[in-house]
PDB file of C-alpha atoms in Angstrom:
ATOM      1  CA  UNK A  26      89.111   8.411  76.001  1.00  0.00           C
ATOM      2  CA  UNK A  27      87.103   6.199  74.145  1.00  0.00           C
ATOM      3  CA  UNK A  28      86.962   6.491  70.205  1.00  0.00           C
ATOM      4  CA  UNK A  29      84.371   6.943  68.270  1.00  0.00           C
ATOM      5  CA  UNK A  30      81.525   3.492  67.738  1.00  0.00           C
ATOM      6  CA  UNK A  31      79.610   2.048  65.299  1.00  0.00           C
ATOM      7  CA  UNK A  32      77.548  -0.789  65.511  1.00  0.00           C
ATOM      8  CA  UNK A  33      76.594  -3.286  63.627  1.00  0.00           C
ATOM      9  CA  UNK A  34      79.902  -3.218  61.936  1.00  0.00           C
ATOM     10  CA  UNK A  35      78.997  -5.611  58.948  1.00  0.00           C
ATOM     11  CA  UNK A  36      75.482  -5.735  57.625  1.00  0.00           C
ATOM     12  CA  UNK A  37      73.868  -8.095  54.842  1.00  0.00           C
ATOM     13  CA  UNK A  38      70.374  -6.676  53.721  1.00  0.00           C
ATOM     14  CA  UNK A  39      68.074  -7.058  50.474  1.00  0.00           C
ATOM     15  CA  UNK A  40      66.984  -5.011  48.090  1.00  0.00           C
ATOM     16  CA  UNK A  41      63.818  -3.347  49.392  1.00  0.00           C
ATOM     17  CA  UNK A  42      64.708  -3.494  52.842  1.00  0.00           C
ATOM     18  CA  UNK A  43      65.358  -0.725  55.387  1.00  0.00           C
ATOM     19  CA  UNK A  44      68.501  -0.197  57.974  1.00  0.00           C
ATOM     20  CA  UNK A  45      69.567   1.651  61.170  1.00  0.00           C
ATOM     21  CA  UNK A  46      72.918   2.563  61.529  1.00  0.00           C
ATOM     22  CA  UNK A  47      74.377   3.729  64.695  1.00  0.00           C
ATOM     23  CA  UNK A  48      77.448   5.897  66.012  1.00  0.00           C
ATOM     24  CA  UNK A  49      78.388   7.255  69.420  1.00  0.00           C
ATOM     25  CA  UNK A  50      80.863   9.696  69.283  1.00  0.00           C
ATOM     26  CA  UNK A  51      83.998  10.280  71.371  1.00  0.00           C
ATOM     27  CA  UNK A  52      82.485  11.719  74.639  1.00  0.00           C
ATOM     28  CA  UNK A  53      82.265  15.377  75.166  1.00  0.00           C
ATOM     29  CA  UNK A  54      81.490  15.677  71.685  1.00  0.00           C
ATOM     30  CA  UNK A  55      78.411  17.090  70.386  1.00  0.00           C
ATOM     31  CA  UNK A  56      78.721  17.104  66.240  1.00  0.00           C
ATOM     32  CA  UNK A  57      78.051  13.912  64.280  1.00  0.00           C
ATOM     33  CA  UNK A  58      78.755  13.828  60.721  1.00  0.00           C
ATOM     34  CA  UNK A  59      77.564  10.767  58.283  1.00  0.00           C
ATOM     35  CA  UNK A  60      79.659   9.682  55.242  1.00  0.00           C
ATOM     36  CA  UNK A  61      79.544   7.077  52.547  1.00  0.00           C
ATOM     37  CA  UNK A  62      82.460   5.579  50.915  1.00  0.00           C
ATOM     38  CA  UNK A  63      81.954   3.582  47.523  1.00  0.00           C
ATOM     39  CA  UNK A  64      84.862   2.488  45.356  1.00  0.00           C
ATOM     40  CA  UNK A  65      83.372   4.651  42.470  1.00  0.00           C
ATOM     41  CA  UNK A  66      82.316   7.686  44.384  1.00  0.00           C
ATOM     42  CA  UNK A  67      85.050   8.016  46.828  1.00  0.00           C
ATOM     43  CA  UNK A  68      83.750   9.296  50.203  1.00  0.00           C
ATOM     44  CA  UNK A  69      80.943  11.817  50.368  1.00  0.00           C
ATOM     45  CA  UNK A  70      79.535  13.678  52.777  1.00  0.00           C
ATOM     46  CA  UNK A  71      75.574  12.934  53.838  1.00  0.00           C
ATOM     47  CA  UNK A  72      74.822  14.978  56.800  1.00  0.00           C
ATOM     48  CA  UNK A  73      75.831  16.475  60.326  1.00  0.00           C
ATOM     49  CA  UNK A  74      73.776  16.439  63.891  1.00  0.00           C
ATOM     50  CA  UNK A  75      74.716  19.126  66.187  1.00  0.00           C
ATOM     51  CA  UNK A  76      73.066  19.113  69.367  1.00  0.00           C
ATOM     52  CA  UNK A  77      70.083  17.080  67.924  1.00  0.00           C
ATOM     53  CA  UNK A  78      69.405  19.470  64.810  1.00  0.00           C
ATOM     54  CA  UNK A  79      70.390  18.593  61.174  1.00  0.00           C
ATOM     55  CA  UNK A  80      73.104  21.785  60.233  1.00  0.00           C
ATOM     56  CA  UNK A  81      73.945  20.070  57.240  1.00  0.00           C
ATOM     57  CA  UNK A  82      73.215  17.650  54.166  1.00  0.00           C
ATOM     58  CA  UNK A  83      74.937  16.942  51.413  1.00  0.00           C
ATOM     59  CA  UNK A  84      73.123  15.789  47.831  1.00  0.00           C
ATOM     60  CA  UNK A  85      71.638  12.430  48.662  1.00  0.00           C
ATOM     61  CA  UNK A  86      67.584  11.060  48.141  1.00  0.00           C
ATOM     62  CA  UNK A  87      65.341  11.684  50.836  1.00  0.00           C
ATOM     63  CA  UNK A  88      65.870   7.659  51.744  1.00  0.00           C
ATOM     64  CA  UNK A  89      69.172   8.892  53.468  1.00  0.00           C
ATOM     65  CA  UNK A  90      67.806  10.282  57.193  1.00  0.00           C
ATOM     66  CA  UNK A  91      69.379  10.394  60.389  1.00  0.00           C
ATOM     67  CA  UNK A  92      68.571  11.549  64.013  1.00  0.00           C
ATOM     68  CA  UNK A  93      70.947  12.573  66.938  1.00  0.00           C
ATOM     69  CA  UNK A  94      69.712  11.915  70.273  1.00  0.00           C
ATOM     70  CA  UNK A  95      70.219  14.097  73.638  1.00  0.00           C
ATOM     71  CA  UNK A  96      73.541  12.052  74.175  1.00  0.00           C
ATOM     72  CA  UNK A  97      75.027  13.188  71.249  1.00  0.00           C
ATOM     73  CA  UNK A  98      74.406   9.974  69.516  1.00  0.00           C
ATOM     74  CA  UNK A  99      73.558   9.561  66.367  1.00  0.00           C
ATOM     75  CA  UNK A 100      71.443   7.017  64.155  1.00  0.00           C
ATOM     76  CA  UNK A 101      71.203   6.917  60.380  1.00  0.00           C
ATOM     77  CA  UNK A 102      68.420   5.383  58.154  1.00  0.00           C
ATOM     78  CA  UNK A 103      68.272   4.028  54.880  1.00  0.00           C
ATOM     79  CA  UNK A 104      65.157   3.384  53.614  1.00  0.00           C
ATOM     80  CA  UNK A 105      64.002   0.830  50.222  1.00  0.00           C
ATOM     81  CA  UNK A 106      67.704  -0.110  50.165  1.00  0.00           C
ATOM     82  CA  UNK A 107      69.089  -0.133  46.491  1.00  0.00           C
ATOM     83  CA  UNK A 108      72.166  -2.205  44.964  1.00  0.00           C
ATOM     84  CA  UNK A 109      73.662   1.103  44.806  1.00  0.00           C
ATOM     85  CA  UNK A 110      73.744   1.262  48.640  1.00  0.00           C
ATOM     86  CA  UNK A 111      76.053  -0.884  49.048  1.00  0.00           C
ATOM     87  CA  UNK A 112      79.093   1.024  50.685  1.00  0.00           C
ATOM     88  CA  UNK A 113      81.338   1.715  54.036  1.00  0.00           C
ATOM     89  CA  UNK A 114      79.340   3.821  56.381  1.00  0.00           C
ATOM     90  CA  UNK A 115      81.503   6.191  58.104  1.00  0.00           C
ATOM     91  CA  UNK A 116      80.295   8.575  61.144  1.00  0.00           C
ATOM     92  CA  UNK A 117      82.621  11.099  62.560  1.00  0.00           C
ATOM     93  CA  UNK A 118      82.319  13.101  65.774  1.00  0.00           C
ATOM     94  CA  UNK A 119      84.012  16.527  66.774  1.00  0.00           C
ATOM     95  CA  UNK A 120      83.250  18.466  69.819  1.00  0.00           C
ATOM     96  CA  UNK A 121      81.922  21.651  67.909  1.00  0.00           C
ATOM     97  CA  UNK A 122      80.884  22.588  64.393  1.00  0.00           C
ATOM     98  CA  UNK A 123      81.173  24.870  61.589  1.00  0.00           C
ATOM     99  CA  UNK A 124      84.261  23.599  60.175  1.00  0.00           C
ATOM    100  CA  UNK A 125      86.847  24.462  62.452  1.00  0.00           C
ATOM    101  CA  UNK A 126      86.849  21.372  64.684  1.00  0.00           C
ATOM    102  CA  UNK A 127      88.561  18.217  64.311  1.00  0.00           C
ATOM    103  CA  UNK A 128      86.336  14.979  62.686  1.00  0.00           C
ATOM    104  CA  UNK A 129      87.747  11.750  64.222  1.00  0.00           C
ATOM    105  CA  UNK A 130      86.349   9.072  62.438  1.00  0.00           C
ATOM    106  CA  UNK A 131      84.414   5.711  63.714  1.00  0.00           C
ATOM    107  CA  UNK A 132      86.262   2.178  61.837  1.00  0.00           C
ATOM    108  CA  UNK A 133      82.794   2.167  59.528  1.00  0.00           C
ATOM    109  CA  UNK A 134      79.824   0.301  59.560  1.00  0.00           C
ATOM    110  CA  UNK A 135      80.116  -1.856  56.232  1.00  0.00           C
ATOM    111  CA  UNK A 136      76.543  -2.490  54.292  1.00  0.00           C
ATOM    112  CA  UNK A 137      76.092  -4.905  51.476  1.00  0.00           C
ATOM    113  CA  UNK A 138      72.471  -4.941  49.781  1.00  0.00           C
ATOM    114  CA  UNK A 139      71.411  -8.067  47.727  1.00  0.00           C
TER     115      UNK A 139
ATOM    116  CA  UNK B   6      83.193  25.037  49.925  1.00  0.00           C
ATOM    117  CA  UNK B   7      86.921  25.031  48.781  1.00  0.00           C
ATOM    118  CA  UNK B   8      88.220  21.498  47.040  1.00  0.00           C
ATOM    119  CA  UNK B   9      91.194  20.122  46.824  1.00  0.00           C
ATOM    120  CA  UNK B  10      93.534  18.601  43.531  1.00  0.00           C
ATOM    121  CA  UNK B  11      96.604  15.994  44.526  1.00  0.00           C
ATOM    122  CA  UNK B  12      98.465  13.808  42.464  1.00  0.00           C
ATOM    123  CA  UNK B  13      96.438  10.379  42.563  1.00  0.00           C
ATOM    124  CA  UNK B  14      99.436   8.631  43.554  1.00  0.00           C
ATOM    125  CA  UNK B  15     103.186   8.271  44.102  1.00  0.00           C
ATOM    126  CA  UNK B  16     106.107   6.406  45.873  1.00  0.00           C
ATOM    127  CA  UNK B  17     108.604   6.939  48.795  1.00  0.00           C
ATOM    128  CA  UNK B  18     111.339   4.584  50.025  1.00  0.00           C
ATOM    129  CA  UNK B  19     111.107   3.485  53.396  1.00  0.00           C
ATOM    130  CA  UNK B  20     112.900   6.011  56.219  1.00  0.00           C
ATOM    131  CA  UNK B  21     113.095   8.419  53.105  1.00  0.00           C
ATOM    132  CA  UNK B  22     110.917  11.845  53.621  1.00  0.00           C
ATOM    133  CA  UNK B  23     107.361  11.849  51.918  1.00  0.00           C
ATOM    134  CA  UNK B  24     106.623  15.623  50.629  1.00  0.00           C
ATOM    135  CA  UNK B  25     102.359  15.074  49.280  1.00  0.00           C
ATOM    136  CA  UNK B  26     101.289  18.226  47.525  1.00  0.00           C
ATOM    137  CA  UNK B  27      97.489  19.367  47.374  1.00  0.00           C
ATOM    138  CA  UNK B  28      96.224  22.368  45.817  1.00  0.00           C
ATOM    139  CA  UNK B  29      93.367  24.599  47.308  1.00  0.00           C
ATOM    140  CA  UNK B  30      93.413  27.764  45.133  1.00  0.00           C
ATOM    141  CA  UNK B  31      89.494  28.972  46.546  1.00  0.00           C
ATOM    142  CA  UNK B  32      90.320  28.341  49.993  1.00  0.00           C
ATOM    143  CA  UNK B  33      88.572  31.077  51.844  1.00  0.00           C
ATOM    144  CA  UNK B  34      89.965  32.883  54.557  1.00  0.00           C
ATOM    145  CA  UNK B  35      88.871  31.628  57.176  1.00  0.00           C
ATOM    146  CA  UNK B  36      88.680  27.855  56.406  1.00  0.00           C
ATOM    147  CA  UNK B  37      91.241  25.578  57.723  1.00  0.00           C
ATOM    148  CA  UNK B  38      93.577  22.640  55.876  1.00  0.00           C
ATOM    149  CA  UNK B  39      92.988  19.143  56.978  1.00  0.00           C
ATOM    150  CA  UNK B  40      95.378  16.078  56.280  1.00  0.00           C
ATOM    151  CA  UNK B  41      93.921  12.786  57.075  1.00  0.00           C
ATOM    152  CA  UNK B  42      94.683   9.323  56.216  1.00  0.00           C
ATOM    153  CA  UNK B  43      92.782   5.517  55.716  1.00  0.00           C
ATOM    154  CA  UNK B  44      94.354   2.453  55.562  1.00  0.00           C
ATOM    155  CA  UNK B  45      92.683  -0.039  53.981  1.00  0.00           C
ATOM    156  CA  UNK B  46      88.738   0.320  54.243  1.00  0.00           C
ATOM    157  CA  UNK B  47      89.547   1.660  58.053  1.00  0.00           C
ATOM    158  CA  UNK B  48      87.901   4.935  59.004  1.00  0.00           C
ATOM    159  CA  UNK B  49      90.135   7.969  58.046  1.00  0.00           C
ATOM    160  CA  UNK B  50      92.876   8.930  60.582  1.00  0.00           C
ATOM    161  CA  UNK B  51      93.279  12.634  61.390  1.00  0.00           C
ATOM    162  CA  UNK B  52      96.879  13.708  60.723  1.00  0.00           C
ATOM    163  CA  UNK B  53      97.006  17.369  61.159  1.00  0.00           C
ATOM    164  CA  UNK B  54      95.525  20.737  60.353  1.00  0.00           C
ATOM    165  CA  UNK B  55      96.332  24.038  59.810  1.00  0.00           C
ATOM    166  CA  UNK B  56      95.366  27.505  59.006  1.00  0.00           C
ATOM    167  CA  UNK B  57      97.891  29.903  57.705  1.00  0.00           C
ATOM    168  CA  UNK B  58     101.034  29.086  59.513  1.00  0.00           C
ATOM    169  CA  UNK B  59     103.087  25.938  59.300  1.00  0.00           C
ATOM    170  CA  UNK B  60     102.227  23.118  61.932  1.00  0.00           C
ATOM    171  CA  UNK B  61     104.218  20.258  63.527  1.00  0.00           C
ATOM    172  CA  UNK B  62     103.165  17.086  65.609  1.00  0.00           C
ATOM    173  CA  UNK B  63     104.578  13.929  66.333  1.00  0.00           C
ATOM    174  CA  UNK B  64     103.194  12.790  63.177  1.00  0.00           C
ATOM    175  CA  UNK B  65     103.874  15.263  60.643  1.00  0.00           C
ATOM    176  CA  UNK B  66     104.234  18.496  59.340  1.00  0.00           C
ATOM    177  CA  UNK B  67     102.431  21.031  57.383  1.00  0.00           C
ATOM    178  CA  UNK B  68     103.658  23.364  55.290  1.00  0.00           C
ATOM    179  CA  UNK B  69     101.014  26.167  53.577  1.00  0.00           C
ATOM    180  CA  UNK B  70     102.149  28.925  51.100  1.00  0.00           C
ATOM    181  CA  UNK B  71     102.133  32.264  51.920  1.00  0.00           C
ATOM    182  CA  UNK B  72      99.137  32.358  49.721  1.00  0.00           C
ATOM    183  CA  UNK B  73      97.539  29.554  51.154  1.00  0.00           C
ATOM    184  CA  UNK B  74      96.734  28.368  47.898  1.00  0.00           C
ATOM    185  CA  UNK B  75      98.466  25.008  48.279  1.00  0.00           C
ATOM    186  CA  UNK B  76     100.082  22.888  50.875  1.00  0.00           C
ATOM    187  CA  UNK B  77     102.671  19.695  51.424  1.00  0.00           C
ATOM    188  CA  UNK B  78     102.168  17.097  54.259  1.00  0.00           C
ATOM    189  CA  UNK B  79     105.593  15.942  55.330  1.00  0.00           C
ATOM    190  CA  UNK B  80     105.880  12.689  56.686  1.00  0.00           C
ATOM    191  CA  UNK B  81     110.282  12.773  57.687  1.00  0.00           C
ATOM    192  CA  UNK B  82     110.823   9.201  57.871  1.00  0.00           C
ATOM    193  CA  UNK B  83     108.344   7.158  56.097  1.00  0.00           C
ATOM    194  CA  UNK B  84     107.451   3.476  56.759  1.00  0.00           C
ATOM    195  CA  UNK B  85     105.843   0.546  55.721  1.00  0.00           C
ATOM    196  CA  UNK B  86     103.215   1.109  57.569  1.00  0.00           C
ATOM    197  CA  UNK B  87     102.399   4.697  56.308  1.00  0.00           C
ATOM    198  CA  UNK B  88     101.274   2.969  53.062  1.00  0.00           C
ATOM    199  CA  UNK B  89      97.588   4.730  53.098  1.00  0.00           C
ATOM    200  CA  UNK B  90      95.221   7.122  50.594  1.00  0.00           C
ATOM    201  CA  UNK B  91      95.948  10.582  51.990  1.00  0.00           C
ATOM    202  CA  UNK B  92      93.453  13.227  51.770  1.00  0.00           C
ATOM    203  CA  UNK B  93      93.795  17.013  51.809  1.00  0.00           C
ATOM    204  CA  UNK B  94      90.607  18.323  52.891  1.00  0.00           C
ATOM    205  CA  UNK B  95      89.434  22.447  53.194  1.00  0.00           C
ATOM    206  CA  UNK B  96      86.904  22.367  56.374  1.00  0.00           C
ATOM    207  CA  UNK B  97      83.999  23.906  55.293  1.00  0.00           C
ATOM    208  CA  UNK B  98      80.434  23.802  56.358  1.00  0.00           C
ATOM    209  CA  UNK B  99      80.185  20.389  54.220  1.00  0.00           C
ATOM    210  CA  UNK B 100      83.663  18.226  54.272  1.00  0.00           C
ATOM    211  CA  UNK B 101      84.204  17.685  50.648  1.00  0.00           C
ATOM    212  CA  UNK B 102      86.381  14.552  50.243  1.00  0.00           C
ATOM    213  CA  UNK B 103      88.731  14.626  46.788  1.00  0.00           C
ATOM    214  CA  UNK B 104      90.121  11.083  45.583  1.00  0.00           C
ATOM    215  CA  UNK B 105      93.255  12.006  47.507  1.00  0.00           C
ATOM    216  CA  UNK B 106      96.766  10.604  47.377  1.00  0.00           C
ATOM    217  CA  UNK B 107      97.765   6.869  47.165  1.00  0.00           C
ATOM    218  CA  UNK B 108     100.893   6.784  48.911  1.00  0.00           C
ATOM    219  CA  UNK B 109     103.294   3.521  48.884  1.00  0.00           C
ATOM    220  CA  UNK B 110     105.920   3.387  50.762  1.00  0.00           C
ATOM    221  CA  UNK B 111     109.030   0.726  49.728  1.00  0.00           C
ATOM    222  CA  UNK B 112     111.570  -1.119  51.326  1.00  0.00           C
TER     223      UNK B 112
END
């Protein structure tokens, strides 16, 4: 079985800008959970997709969005991109939710804002 | 949701056993342990899980207390290549990520 994707895997943007981010999980599997990874902040938790509804978020600005599509995958958005942005942006998938399933993780979609 | 404290880092010789502690004293009942592992800016790697008994795969093995307050990933024979940050991880509703465990294995 195929692992989970993420595409573009290296990204360049400016300050200002917007970005799309996208994952496609292992298939079969129908959760999608967002994370960001900074060298300061460690890896946090932005939000999970199950079966294309938001089930949860964790504390970032409204600038963080994301959608998850009828084929389980999943797209995130950052909007008026800051310095601060700048991170590794990891998407796991695991075939159910609520905490009991396993998260395999994507290699990480890797943003630097100028 | 339940965190987790581990040392931030520590050292095992190569083919030696590594024994990495976390602590997870407001685990709730019904919440699992996870173990995972990154390697260098790669996406985490899932190890193993458990809930109240001990578990074994070709990887590893997990021990959890009695109390399930804490637990110790065991990798038996350790190498180079098991040089990672480890995280301990109580699966909640939102996965709450600690700074985990900076293992280095040495020849």
């Amino acid at each position: 079985k195929a692992g989970v994707t993420q595409t573009p895997r290296y990204l360049i943007k400016t300050r200002g800008q917007q970005v799309t981010l996208s994952c496609s999980p292992i298939s079969g599997h129908r959760s999608v959970s967002w994370y960001q990874q900074t060298p300061g902040q460690g890896l946090q938790f932005l939000f999970e997709y199950f079966s294309e509804t938001q089930r949860n978020k964790g504390n970032f600005p409204g600038r963080f969005s994301g959608r998850q599509f009828s084929n389980s995958r999943s797209e995130m958005n950052v909007s008026t991109l800051e310095l601060g942005d700048s991170a590794l942006y990891l998407c796991a998938s695991s075939w159910g939710t609520g905490g009991r399933e396993t998260q395999y993780f994507g290699p990480g979609t890797r943003l630097l804002v100028l | 949701d339940a965190k987790t404290t581990q040392p931030p880092s520590m050292d095992c010789a190569e083919g030696r056993a590594a024994n990495l502690p976390c602590n997870h004293s407001t685990i709730s009942g019904n919440e699992y342990v996870y173990w995972y592992r990154q390697i260098h800016s790669q996406g985490p790697q899932y190890i193993i899980h458990g809930l109240k008994n001990n578990e074994t795969n070709e990887m590893a093995s997990l021990i959890i207390t009695e109390d399930r307050k804490s637990s110790t990933l065991i990798l038996p024979h350790a190498t180079l290549r098991d040089t990672a940050v480890y995280y301990c991880i109580v699966m909640g509703d939102k996965v709450i990520f600690g700074p985990g465990t900076s293992l280095s294995v040495i020849p």
